[in-house]
Amino acid sequence: MPWSSAVADDALRRYLRQQAELGGAEVILPRPLAPREAGRALVVAPARPVAPAGSAGAPAPVAQAGAPAPRGDRRLEFAPGAAPAQPEAPAAATGAPKARWRDGAPPIPGPGLTITTPAPDLLAADAIGALPTLDAVAARVAGCRACGLCEGRTQSVPGEGNPTARLMLVGEGPGATEDQTGRPFVGQAGQLLDRILESIECPRETVFIANIVKCRPPQNRKPLPDEMQACLPFLRRQIALVRPTVLLALGSTAAEGLLGVKKSLGELRLKVHRYDGIPLVVTYHPAALLRNPNWKKPTWDDVRIARQLLDG
Ligand code: URA
Ligand code: URA
């Protein structure tokens, strides 16, 4: 049954509102869609399950005409210029519907740095490197007093997610909302991150998210080298326990902590580094994207590189 143009208009409006929320100044629709045209270009996807806690403001689901009505868990991506325009071949003709993130995804870049982490001191009775589970790591973090950041914390933020995640994200450190809730990336930057993850079909609940430091630095300042060094054994243990297929470093502090080098994002992006053998991609921090929307397009490229690496 054809979708009415009223329904399509509504979908288009919600789509545009979602784009605006995402800093949509740079969102480019190929041209204004006449209602009749919009009726061909857009259909409304079925209602989605409730978003996980912390991902407020779920964007309106929109799918393309020609696709079967239920599109599973797909959600409209928000890459600049990725407005729904090209009708896809019906899934029946092509097998599984082609994920939209693949359209125009950059090729996987060449190798970058190769990092081998120091072997943990497993002989020490309290070795972080010997903690048996992610919960045990979190419990140890909660009582940690290895650096001054513990003085100011409301709650530590050890990280959370799928213990067998194939994609693991690393940020800088908790902000105010994270310090209050004990959960990573639940503030404004976290909501943007949720959408980025949706757009590459790796919803938040499928990944593991951690930070370089587990306690909030005062005034959200960058963690000091001593603080990073004090906290890194926890992240190393988390990575060893999750053993993800791909690591994604969000921002230069995450890259510095993981790779042990102080370099600009310009030098670190668009390479596939290796962290204990695990491919590691570096991109902008979502909070930086909120300040500078020009970095959204390069971020979109980076996350699609990481996404392709997941496929092996
Ligand atoms: N798409 C965007 O437009 N920006 C991002 O940061 C990620 C995906
Ligand atoms: N920024 C980060 O780097 N980490 C968080 O957990 C939240 C915001």
CSV table of C-alpha atoms and ligand atoms in Angstrom, one decimal:
chain,number,residue,atom,x,y,z
A,1,MET,CA,0.0,0.0,0.0
A,2,PRO,CA,1.5,3.4,-0.9
A,3,TRP,CA,2.4,5.8,1.9
A,4,SER,CA,0.4,9.0,1.9
A,5,SER,CA,2.4,12.2,1.3
A,6,ALA,CA,1.0,13.4,4.7
A,7,VAL,CA,2.9,10.6,6.4
A,8,ALA,CA,5.9,11.3,4.3
A,9,ASP,CA,5.8,15.0,5.1
A,10,ASP,CA,5.7,14.1,8.8
A,11,ALA,CA,8.7,11.8,8.4
A,12,LEU,CA,10.6,14.5,6.5
A,13,ARG,CA,9.8,17.1,9.2
A,14,ARG,CA,11.0,14.7,12.0
A,15,TYR,CA,14.1,13.9,9.9
A,16,LEU,CA,15.0,17.6,9.6
A,17,ARG,CA,14.4,18.2,13.3
A,18,GLN,CA,16.7,15.3,14.1
A,19,GLN,CA,19.3,16.8,11.7
A,20,ALA,CA,19.0,20.2,13.4
A,21,GLU,CA,19.6,18.6,16.8
A,22,LEU,CA,22.7,17.1,15.5
A,23,GLY,CA,24.1,20.5,14.6
A,24,GLY,CA,22.4,20.3,11.2
A,25,ALA,CA,23.6,23.5,9.8
A,26,GLU,CA,25.7,21.5,7.4
A,27,VAL,CA,23.1,19.0,6.6
A,28,ILE,CA,22.4,19.2,2.9
A,29,LEU,CA,19.3,17.8,1.3
A,30,PRO,CA,20.0,17.3,-2.4
A,31,ARG,CA,17.1,19.7,-3.1
A,32,PRO,CA,13.8,20.5,-1.4
A,33,LEU,CA,11.5,17.6,-1.7
A,34,ALA,CA,8.1,18.3,-3.1
A,35,PRO,CA,5.4,16.4,-1.0
A,36,ARG,CA,4.8,14.0,-3.9
A,37,GLU,CA,8.4,13.4,-4.3
A,38,ALA,CA,8.8,13.0,-0.6
A,39,GLY,CA,6.2,10.4,-0.7
A,40,ARG,CA,8.4,8.4,-3.0
A,41,ALA,CA,11.6,9.0,-1.1
A,42,LEU,CA,10.5,8.4,2.4
A,43,VAL,CA,8.5,5.9,4.3
A,44,VAL,CA,8.0,5.7,8.1
A,45,ALA,CA,9.7,2.7,9.7
A,46,PRO,CA,7.9,0.8,12.4
A,47,ALA,CA,8.3,1.9,16.0
A,48,ARG,CA,11.6,1.0,17.6
A,49,PRO,CA,12.2,-0.6,21.0
A,50,VAL,CA,12.8,1.8,23.8
A,51,ALA,CA,16.3,3.4,23.7
A,52,PRO,CA,18.7,2.4,26.5
A,53,ALA,CA,19.0,4.7,29.5
A,54,GLY,CA,20.9,7.8,28.8
A,55,SER,CA,20.1,8.0,25.1
A,56,ALA,CA,17.4,10.5,25.3
A,57,GLY,CA,15.8,12.0,22.3
A,58,ALA,CA,15.8,9.0,20.0
A,59,PRO,CA,15.7,10.2,16.4
A,60,ALA,CA,12.7,9.5,14.3
A,61,PRO,CA,13.1,6.3,12.3
A,62,VAL,CA,13.0,6.9,8.6
A,63,ALA,CA,13.6,4.4,5.9
A,64,GLN,CA,13.6,4.6,2.1
A,65,ALA,CA,10.9,3.7,-0.3
A,66,GLY,CA,11.2,0.4,-2.0
A,67,ALA,CA,12.4,-1.2,1.1
A,68,PRO,CA,10.2,-3.7,3.0
A,69,ALA,CA,8.4,-2.0,5.9
A,70,PRO,CA,10.2,-3.6,8.8
A,71,ARG,CA,13.8,-2.7,8.5
A,72,GLY,CA,15.0,-4.3,11.7
A,73,ASP,CA,17.1,-2.2,13.9
A,74,ARG,CA,18.3,0.3,11.3
A,75,ARG,CA,18.1,4.0,12.0
A,76,LEU,CA,18.7,6.9,9.8
A,77,GLU,CA,22.3,7.9,9.7
A,78,PHE,CA,23.2,11.5,10.1
A,79,ALA,CA,26.2,11.9,7.9
A,80,PRO,CA,26.2,15.3,6.1
A,81,GLY,CA,24.6,14.9,2.8
A,82,ALA,CA,23.3,11.4,3.6
A,83,ALA,CA,19.7,12.5,3.4
A,84,PRO,CA,17.4,9.9,2.0
A,85,ALA,CA,17.5,10.4,-1.7
A,86,GLN,CA,18.3,7.3,-3.6
A,87,PRO,CA,15.7,4.6,-3.5
A,88,GLU,CA,17.3,1.2,-2.9
A,89,ALA,CA,16.5,-1.9,-4.7
A,90,PRO,CA,14.0,-4.0,-2.8
A,91,ALA,CA,15.6,-6.3,-0.3
A,92,ALA,CA,14.0,-9.3,-2.0
A,93,ALA,CA,16.1,-8.6,-5.1
A,94,THR,CA,19.4,-8.1,-3.4
A,95,GLY,CA,19.2,-10.3,-0.3
A,96,ALA,CA,19.8,-8.4,3.0
A,97,PRO,CA,19.2,-4.7,2.7
A,98,LYS,CA,22.5,-2.9,2.1
A,99,ALA,CA,23.5,-0.9,5.2
A,100,ARG,CA,23.6,2.7,4.4
A,101,TRP,CA,26.8,3.4,6.2
A,102,ARG,CA,28.6,1.5,3.4
A,103,ASP,CA,27.6,4.1,0.8
A,104,GLY,CA,30.7,6.2,0.1
A,105,ALA,CA,32.6,4.7,3.0
A,106,PRO,CA,36.3,5.4,2.7
A,107,PRO,CA,38.8,2.6,2.0
A,108,ILE,CA,40.5,1.0,4.9
A,109,PRO,CA,43.8,3.0,5.4
A,110,GLY,CA,47.3,1.7,5.8
A,111,PRO,CA,49.1,0.8,9.0
A,112,GLY,CA,50.1,3.3,11.7
A,113,LEU,CA,51.8,2.8,15.0
A,114,THR,CA,52.2,-0.6,16.6
A,115,ILE,CA,52.0,-0.6,20.4
A,116,THR,CA,52.7,-3.5,22.7
A,117,THR,CA,51.7,-2.9,26.3
A,118,PRO,CA,54.0,-3.8,29.1
A,119,ALA,CA,53.4,-7.2,30.6
A,120,PRO,CA,51.4,-6.7,33.8
A,121,ASP,CA,53.1,-7.5,37.0
A,122,LEU,CA,51.1,-10.6,37.9
A,123,LEU,CA,53.2,-11.5,40.9
A,124,ALA,CA,51.9,-8.6,42.9
A,125,ALA,CA,49.2,-9.8,45.2
A,126,ASP,CA,46.9,-6.9,44.2
A,127,ALA,CA,47.8,-7.0,40.5
A,128,ILE,CA,45.2,-5.2,38.4
A,129,GLY,CA,46.4,-7.3,35.5
A,130,ALA,CA,45.2,-10.4,37.3
A,131,LEU,CA,41.6,-9.2,38.0
A,132,PRO,CA,39.4,-11.9,36.7
A,133,THR,CA,36.4,-10.0,35.4
A,134,LEU,CA,35.2,-6.6,34.3
A,135,ASP,CA,33.1,-6.4,37.5
A,136,ALA,CA,36.2,-7.0,39.5
A,137,VAL,CA,38.0,-4.2,37.6
A,138,ALA,CA,35.0,-1.9,38.3
A,139,ALA,CA,35.0,-2.8,42.0
A,140,ARG,CA,38.7,-2.1,42.2
A,141,VAL,CA,38.2,1.2,40.4
A,142,ALA,CA,35.5,2.2,42.9
A,143,GLY,CA,38.0,2.0,45.8
A,144,CYS,CA,41.0,3.3,44.0
A,145,ARG,CA,43.1,6.1,45.5
A,146,ALA,CA,46.0,6.0,43.2
A,147,CYS,CA,45.8,9.6,42.0
A,148,GLY,CA,44.3,12.8,43.2
A,149,LEU,CA,41.1,12.6,41.1
A,150,CYS,CA,39.5,10.3,43.7
A,151,GLU,CA,39.2,13.3,46.0
A,152,GLY,CA,36.7,15.0,43.8
A,153,ARG,CA,34.7,12.1,42.5
A,154,THR,CA,31.0,11.5,43.3
A,155,GLN,CA,31.2,8.1,41.6
A,156,SER,CA,34.0,6.5,39.7
A,157,VAL,CA,33.1,5.6,36.1
A,158,PRO,CA,34.8,2.3,35.3
A,159,GLY,CA,33.1,1.8,31.9
A,160,GLU,CA,30.3,-0.5,30.8
A,161,GLY,CA,28.9,-2.5,28.0
A,162,ASN,CA,28.9,-5.8,26.4
A,163,PRO,CA,31.7,-7.9,28.0
A,164,THR,CA,32.3,-9.7,24.6
A,165,ALA,CA,32.0,-6.6,22.5
A,166,ARG,CA,33.7,-6.6,19.2
A,167,LEU,CA,33.9,-2.8,19.2
A,168,MET,CA,35.4,-1.1,22.2
A,169,LEU,CA,35.4,2.7,22.5
A,170,VAL,CA,37.8,4.7,24.7
A,171,GLY,CA,37.1,8.3,25.7
A,172,GLU,CA,39.0,10.7,27.9
A,173,GLY,CA,37.3,10.8,31.3
A,174,PRO,CA,34.0,11.3,33.0
A,175,GLY,CA,32.3,14.7,32.9
A,176,ALA,CA,29.7,16.0,35.3
A,177,THR,CA,26.8,13.7,34.2
A,178,GLU,CA,29.1,10.7,34.2
A,179,ASP,CA,30.4,11.6,37.7
A,180,GLN,CA,26.8,11.8,39.0
A,181,THR,CA,25.6,8.5,37.4
A,182,GLY,CA,28.7,6.4,37.3
A,183,ARG,CA,28.2,5.7,33.6
A,184,PRO,CA,30.3,6.7,30.7
A,185,PHE,CA,29.1,9.0,27.9
A,186,VAL,CA,25.6,9.7,29.2
A,187,GLY,CA,25.8,13.5,28.8
A,188,GLN,CA,25.3,15.5,25.7
A,189,ALA,CA,28.4,14.1,24.0
A,190,GLY,CA,27.1,10.6,24.9
A,191,GLN,CA,23.9,11.2,23.2
A,192,LEU,CA,25.7,12.2,20.0
A,193,LEU,CA,27.9,9.1,20.5
A,194,ASP,CA,24.7,6.9,20.7
A,195,ARG,CA,23.6,8.2,17.3
A,196,ILE,CA,27.0,7.7,15.8
A,197,LEU,CA,26.9,4.1,17.0
A,198,GLU,CA,23.4,3.6,15.7
A,199,SER,CA,24.5,5.0,12.3
A,200,ILE,CA,27.1,2.3,11.9
A,201,GLU,CA,24.7,-0.4,13.1
A,202,CYS,CA,26.6,-0.9,16.4
A,203,PRO,CA,24.1,0.3,18.9
A,204,ARG,CA,25.4,1.2,22.3
A,205,GLU,CA,24.4,-2.0,24.0
A,206,THR,CA,26.5,-4.0,21.7
A,207,VAL,CA,29.8,-2.2,22.4
A,208,PHE,CA,32.0,-1.6,25.4
A,209,ILE,CA,32.7,2.0,26.4
A,210,ALA,CA,35.5,3.0,28.7
A,211,ASN,CA,37.7,6.0,29.4
A,212,ILE,CA,41.4,6.7,30.0
A,213,VAL,CA,40.7,8.0,33.5
A,214,LYS,CA,37.9,6.7,35.6
A,215,CYS,CA,37.3,9.7,37.8
A,216,ARG,CA,36.2,13.2,36.8
A,217,PRO,CA,39.0,15.7,36.5
A,218,PRO,CA,38.0,19.1,38.1
A,219,GLN,CA,36.3,21.5,35.7
A,220,ASN,CA,36.6,18.8,33.1
A,221,ARG,CA,40.2,19.6,32.5
A,222,LYS,CA,42.3,17.2,30.5
A,223,PRO,CA,43.7,14.5,32.8
A,224,LEU,CA,47.4,15.0,33.8
A,225,PRO,CA,50.0,12.6,32.7
A,226,ASP,CA,50.4,11.2,36.2
A,227,GLU,CA,46.6,10.6,36.4
A,228,MET,CA,46.6,8.8,33.1
A,229,GLN,CA,49.5,6.6,34.1
A,230,ALA,CA,47.9,5.8,37.4
A,231,CYS,CA,44.6,4.8,35.7
A,232,LEU,CA,45.9,3.0,32.6
A,233,PRO,CA,46.3,-0.4,34.2
A,234,PHE,CA,42.5,-0.6,34.6
A,235,LEU,CA,41.9,0.2,30.9
A,236,ARG,CA,44.6,-2.3,29.8
A,237,ARG,CA,43.0,-5.0,31.9
A,238,GLN,CA,39.5,-4.1,30.5
A,239,ILE,CA,40.9,-4.4,26.9
A,240,ALA,CA,42.5,-7.7,27.7
A,241,LEU,CA,39.2,-9.0,29.2
A,242,VAL,CA,37.0,-7.8,26.4
A,243,ARG,CA,39.5,-8.5,23.7
A,244,PRO,CA,37.6,-6.5,21.1
A,245,THR,CA,38.1,-6.9,17.4
A,246,VAL,CA,38.5,-3.2,16.9
A,247,LEU,CA,39.4,-0.3,19.3
A,248,LEU,CA,38.1,3.2,18.6
A,249,ALA,CA,39.9,6.1,20.4
A,250,LEU,CA,37.7,9.1,20.8
A,251,GLY,CA,39.9,12.2,20.8
A,252,SER,CA,43.5,13.0,21.3
A,253,THR,CA,43.7,12.1,25.0
A,254,ALA,CA,42.3,8.7,24.4
A,255,ALA,CA,44.8,8.3,21.5
A,256,GLU,CA,47.6,9.5,23.7
A,257,GLY,CA,46.7,7.1,26.5
A,258,LEU,CA,46.4,4.1,24.3
A,259,LEU,CA,49.3,4.8,21.9
A,260,GLY,CA,51.6,6.4,24.4
A,261,VAL,CA,52.4,9.3,22.0
A,262,LYS,CA,51.4,12.9,21.9
A,263,LYS,CA,50.4,13.6,18.4
A,264,SER,CA,47.7,15.7,16.7
A,265,LEU,CA,44.5,14.0,15.5
A,266,GLY,CA,45.6,15.0,12.0
A,267,GLU,CA,48.6,12.7,12.4
A,268,LEU,CA,46.8,9.9,14.0
A,269,ARG,CA,43.6,9.7,12.0
A,270,LEU,CA,43.3,7.7,8.8
A,271,LYS,CA,45.6,5.0,9.9
A,272,VAL,CA,45.0,1.5,11.3
A,273,HIS,CA,47.2,1.4,14.4
A,274,ARG,CA,47.8,-1.8,16.4
A,275,TYR,CA,47.3,-2.0,20.1
A,276,ASP,CA,48.5,-5.4,21.3
A,277,GLY,CA,47.5,-6.7,17.9
A,278,ILE,CA,44.1,-5.1,17.9
A,279,PRO,CA,43.3,-2.7,15.1
A,280,LEU,CA,42.9,0.8,16.6
A,281,VAL,CA,41.2,3.8,14.8
A,282,VAL,CA,41.5,7.3,16.1
A,283,THR,CA,38.7,9.9,15.6
A,284,TYR,CA,37.4,13.1,17.1
A,285,HIS,CA,35.8,13.2,20.5
A,286,PRO,CA,32.0,13.6,20.3
A,287,ALA,CA,32.2,16.7,22.6
A,288,ALA,CA,34.6,18.2,20.0
A,289,LEU,CA,31.9,17.6,17.3
A,290,LEU,CA,29.4,19.5,19.3
A,291,ARG,CA,31.7,22.5,19.3
A,292,ASN,CA,33.0,22.1,15.7
A,293,PRO,CA,30.5,20.5,13.3
A,294,ASN,CA,33.1,20.6,10.6
A,295,TRP,CA,34.6,17.5,12.2
A,296,LYS,CA,31.4,15.5,11.8
A,297,LYS,CA,32.2,14.4,8.2
A,298,PRO,CA,35.7,13.2,9.0
A,299,THR,CA,34.3,11.4,12.1
A,300,TRP,CA,31.7,9.8,10.0
A,301,ASP,CA,34.5,8.5,7.7
A,302,ASP,CA,36.6,7.3,10.7
A,303,VAL,CA,33.7,5.3,12.3
A,304,ARG,CA,33.0,3.8,8.9
A,305,ILE,CA,36.6,2.6,8.7
A,306,ALA,CA,36.3,1.1,12.2
A,307,ARG,CA,33.0,-0.5,11.1
A,308,GLN,CA,34.6,-2.1,8.1
A,309,LEU,CA,37.4,-3.5,10.2
A,310,LEU,CA,34.8,-5.2,12.3
A,311,ASP,CA,33.7,-7.2,9.3
A,312,GLY,CA,37.3,-8.5,9.1
B,1,URA,N1,27.7,11.2,11.0
B,1,URA,C1,27.9,12.5,11.2
B,1,URA,O1,27.4,13.3,10.5
B,1,URA,N2,28.7,12.9,12.2
B,1,URA,C2,29.2,12.0,13.0
B,1,URA,O2,29.9,12.4,13.9
B,1,URA,C3,29.0,10.7,12.8
B,1,URA,C4,28.2,10.3,11.8
B,2,URA,N1,33.6,12.4,27.7
B,2,URA,C1,34.5,11.4,27.9
B,2,URA,O1,35.6,11.4,27.4
B,2,URA,N2,34.1,10.3,28.5
B,2,URA,C2,32.8,10.2,29.1
B,2,URA,O2,32.6,9.2,29.7
B,2,URA,C3,32.0,11.3,28.9
B,2,URA,C4,32.4,12.4,28.2
